[in-house]
mmCIF file of C-alpha atoms in Angstrom:
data_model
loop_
_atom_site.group_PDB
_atom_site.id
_atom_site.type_symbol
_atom_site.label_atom_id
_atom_site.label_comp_id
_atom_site.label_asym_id
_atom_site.label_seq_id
_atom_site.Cartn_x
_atom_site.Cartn_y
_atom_site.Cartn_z
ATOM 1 C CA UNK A 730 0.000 0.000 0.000
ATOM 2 C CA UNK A 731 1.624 3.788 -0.915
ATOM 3 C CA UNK A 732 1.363 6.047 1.723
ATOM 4 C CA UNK A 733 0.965 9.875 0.808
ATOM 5 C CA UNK A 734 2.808 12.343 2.131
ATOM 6 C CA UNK A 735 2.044 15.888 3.175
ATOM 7 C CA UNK A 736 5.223 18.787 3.556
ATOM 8 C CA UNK A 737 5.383 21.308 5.863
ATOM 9 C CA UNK A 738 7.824 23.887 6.564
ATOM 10 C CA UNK A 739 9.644 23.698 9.741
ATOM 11 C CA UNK A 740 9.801 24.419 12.460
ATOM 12 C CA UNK A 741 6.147 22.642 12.131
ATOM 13 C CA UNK A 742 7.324 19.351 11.117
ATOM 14 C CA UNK A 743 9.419 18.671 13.512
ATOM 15 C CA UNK A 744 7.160 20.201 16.395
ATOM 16 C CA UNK A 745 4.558 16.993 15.132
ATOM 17 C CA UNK A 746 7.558 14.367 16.345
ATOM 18 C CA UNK A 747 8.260 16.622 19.685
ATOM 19 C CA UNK A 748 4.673 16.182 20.480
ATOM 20 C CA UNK A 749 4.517 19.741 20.112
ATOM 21 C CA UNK A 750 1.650 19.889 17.297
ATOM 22 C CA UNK A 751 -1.210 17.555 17.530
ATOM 23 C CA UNK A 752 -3.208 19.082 14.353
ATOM 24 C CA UNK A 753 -2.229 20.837 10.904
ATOM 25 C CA UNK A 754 -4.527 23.283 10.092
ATOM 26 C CA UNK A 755 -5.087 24.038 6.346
ATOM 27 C CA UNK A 756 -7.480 25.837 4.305
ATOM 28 C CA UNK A 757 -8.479 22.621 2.591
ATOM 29 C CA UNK A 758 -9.651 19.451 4.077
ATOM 30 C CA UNK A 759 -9.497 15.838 2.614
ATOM 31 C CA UNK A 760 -11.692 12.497 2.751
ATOM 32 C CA UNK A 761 -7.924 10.056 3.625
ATOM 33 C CA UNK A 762 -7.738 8.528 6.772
ATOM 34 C CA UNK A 763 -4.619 7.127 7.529
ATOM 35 C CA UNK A 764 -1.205 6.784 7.720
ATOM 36 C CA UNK A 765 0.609 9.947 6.358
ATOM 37 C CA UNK A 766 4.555 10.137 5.909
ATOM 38 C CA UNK A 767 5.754 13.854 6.551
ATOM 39 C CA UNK A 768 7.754 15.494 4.858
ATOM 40 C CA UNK A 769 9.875 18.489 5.930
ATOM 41 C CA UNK A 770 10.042 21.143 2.947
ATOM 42 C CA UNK A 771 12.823 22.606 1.574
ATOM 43 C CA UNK A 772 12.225 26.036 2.415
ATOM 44 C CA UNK A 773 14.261 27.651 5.081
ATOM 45 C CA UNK A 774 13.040 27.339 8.882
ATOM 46 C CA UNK A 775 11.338 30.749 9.508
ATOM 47 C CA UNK A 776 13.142 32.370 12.456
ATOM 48 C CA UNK A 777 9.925 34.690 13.726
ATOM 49 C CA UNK A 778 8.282 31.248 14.288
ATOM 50 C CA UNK A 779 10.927 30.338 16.256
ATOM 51 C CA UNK A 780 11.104 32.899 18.443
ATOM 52 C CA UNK A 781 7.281 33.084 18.872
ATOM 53 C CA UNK A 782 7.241 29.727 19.943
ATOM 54 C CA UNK A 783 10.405 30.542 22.417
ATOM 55 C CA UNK A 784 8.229 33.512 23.715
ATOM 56 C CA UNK A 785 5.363 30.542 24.759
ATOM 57 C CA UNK A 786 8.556 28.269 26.361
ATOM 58 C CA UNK A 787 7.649 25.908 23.477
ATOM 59 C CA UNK A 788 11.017 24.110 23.221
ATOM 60 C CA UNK A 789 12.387 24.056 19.917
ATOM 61 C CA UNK A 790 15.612 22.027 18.477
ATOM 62 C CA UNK A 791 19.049 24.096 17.366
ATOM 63 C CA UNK A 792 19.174 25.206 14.097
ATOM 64 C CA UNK A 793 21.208 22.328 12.879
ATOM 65 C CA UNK A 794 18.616 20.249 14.330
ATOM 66 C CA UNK A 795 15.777 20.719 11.639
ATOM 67 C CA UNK A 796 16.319 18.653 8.428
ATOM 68 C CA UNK A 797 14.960 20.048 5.324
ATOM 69 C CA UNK A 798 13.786 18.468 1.829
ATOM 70 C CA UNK A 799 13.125 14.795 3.408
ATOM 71 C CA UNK A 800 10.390 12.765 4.868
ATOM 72 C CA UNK A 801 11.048 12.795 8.682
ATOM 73 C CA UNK A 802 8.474 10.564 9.759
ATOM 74 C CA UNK A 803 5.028 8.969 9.862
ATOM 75 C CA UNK A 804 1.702 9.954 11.599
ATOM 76 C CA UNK A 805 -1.840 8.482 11.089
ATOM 77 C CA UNK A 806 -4.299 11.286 10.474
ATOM 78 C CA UNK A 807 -7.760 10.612 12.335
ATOM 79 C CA UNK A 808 -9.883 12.860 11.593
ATOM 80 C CA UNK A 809 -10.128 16.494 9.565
ATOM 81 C CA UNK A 810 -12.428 19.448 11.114
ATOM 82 C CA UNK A 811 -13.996 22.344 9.934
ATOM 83 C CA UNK A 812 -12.630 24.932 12.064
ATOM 84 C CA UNK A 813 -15.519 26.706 14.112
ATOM 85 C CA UNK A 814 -16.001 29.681 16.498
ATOM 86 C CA UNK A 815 -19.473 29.292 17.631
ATOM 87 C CA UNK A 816 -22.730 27.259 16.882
ATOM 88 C CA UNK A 817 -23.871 30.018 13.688
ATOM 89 C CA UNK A 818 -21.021 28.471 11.407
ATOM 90 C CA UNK A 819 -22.111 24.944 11.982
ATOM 91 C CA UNK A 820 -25.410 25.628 10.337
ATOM 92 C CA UNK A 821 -23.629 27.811 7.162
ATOM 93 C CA UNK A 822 -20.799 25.442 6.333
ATOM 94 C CA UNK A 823 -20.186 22.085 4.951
ATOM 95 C CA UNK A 824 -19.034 19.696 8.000
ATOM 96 C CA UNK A 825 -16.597 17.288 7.430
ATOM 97 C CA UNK A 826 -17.715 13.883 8.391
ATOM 98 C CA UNK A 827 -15.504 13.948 11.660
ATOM 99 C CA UNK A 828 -17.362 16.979 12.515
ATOM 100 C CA UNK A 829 -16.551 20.285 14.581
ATOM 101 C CA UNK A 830 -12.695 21.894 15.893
ATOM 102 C CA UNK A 831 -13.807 24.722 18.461
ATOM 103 C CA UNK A 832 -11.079 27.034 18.185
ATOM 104 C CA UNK A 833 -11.808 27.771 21.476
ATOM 105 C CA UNK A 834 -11.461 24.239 23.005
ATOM 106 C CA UNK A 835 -7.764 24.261 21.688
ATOM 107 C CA UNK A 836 -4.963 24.627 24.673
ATOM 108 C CA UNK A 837 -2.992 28.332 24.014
ATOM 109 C CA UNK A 838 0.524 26.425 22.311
ATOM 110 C CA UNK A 839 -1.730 24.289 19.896
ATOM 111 C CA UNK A 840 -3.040 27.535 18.880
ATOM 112 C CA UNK A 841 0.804 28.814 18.776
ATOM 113 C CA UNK A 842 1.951 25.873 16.076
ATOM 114 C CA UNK A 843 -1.317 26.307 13.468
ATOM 115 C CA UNK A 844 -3.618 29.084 12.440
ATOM 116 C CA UNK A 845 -6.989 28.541 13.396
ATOM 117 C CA UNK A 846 -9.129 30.651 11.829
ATOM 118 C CA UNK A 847 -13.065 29.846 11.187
ATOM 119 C CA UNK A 848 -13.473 28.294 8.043
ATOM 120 C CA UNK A 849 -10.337 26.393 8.088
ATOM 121 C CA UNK A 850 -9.566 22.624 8.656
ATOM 122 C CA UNK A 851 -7.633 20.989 11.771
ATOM 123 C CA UNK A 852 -5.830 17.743 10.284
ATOM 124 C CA UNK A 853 -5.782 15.694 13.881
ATOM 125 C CA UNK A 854 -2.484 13.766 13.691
ATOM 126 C CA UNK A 855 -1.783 10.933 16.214
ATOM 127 C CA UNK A 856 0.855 7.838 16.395
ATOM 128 C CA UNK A 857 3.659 9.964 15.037
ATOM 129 C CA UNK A 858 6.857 7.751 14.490
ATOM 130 C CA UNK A 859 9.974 9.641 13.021
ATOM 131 C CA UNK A 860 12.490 8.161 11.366
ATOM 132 C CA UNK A 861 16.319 7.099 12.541
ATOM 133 C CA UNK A 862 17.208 9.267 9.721
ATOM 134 C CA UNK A 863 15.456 11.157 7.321
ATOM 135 C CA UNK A 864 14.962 10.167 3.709
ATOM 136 C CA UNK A 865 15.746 12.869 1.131
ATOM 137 C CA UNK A 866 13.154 13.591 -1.498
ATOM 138 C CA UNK A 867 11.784 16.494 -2.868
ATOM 139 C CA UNK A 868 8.419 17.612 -1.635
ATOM 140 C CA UNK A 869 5.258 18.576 -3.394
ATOM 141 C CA UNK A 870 2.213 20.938 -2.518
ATOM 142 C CA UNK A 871 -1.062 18.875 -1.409
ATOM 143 C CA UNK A 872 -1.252 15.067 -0.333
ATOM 144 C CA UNK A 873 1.273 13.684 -2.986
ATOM 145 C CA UNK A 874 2.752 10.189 -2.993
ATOM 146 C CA UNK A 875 6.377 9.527 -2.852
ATOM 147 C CA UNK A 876 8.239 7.459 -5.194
#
């Protein structure tokens, strides 16, 4: 069975395998359940993001410690929500089958790692296993499967 992969930039990808990030929120949702390889992009770690998430005492690794352009792991995605701040959207907006994220339900650091806005999807992301060492590949936008 292929497993698709999904890229984010870091410091996000890494945060999922710290236990630091529990959802990826996106402005899309999808119908796969699953096991998901991630896939840390290219792009260069964005500093401000660091130092927002120092400003919370969210730990995050050295810079030498964030690989880029490789799949760093697997996670099994459970469920994707429509992101929601009260009971009005619920009755304007398609639901996803595994039904509501209250933004306000979220802790204050999940929050930190994801931007929650109404309208918006939280991909809930459990199990993650990351590698022993990363396996570089170049990453594409969407769910994409590696080859």
């Amino acid at each position: 069975m292929e497993i698709p992969a999904l890229t984010l930039w870091q410091p996000w990808a890494s945060l999922v395998f710290l236990g630091l990030k529990k959802y990826e929120t996106r402005s899309w949702g999808t119908p796969y359940r699953g096991q998901m390889w991630i896939h840390a992009a290219k792009r260069k770690v964005d500093w401000r993001a660091v130092q927002v998430l120092q400003a919370l005492d969210i730990p995050v690794p050295e810079l030498f410690d964030f690989p880029l352009g490789c799949l760093i792991g697997v996670v099994n995605l459970t469920a994707v929500q429509l992101m929601v701040t009260d009971e009005r959207y619920e009755k304007t907006r398609l639901i996803y089958r595994d039904g509501i994220a209250r933004i306000s339900d979220q802790p204050v650091k999940e929050i930190a790692v994801g931007v929650w806005e109404p309208g918006r999807y939280a991909w809930k992301l459990e199990a993650a296993e990351q590698l022993d060492y990363p396996i570089y590949i170049r990453g594409q936008q969407g769910l994409w499967y590696p080859k």
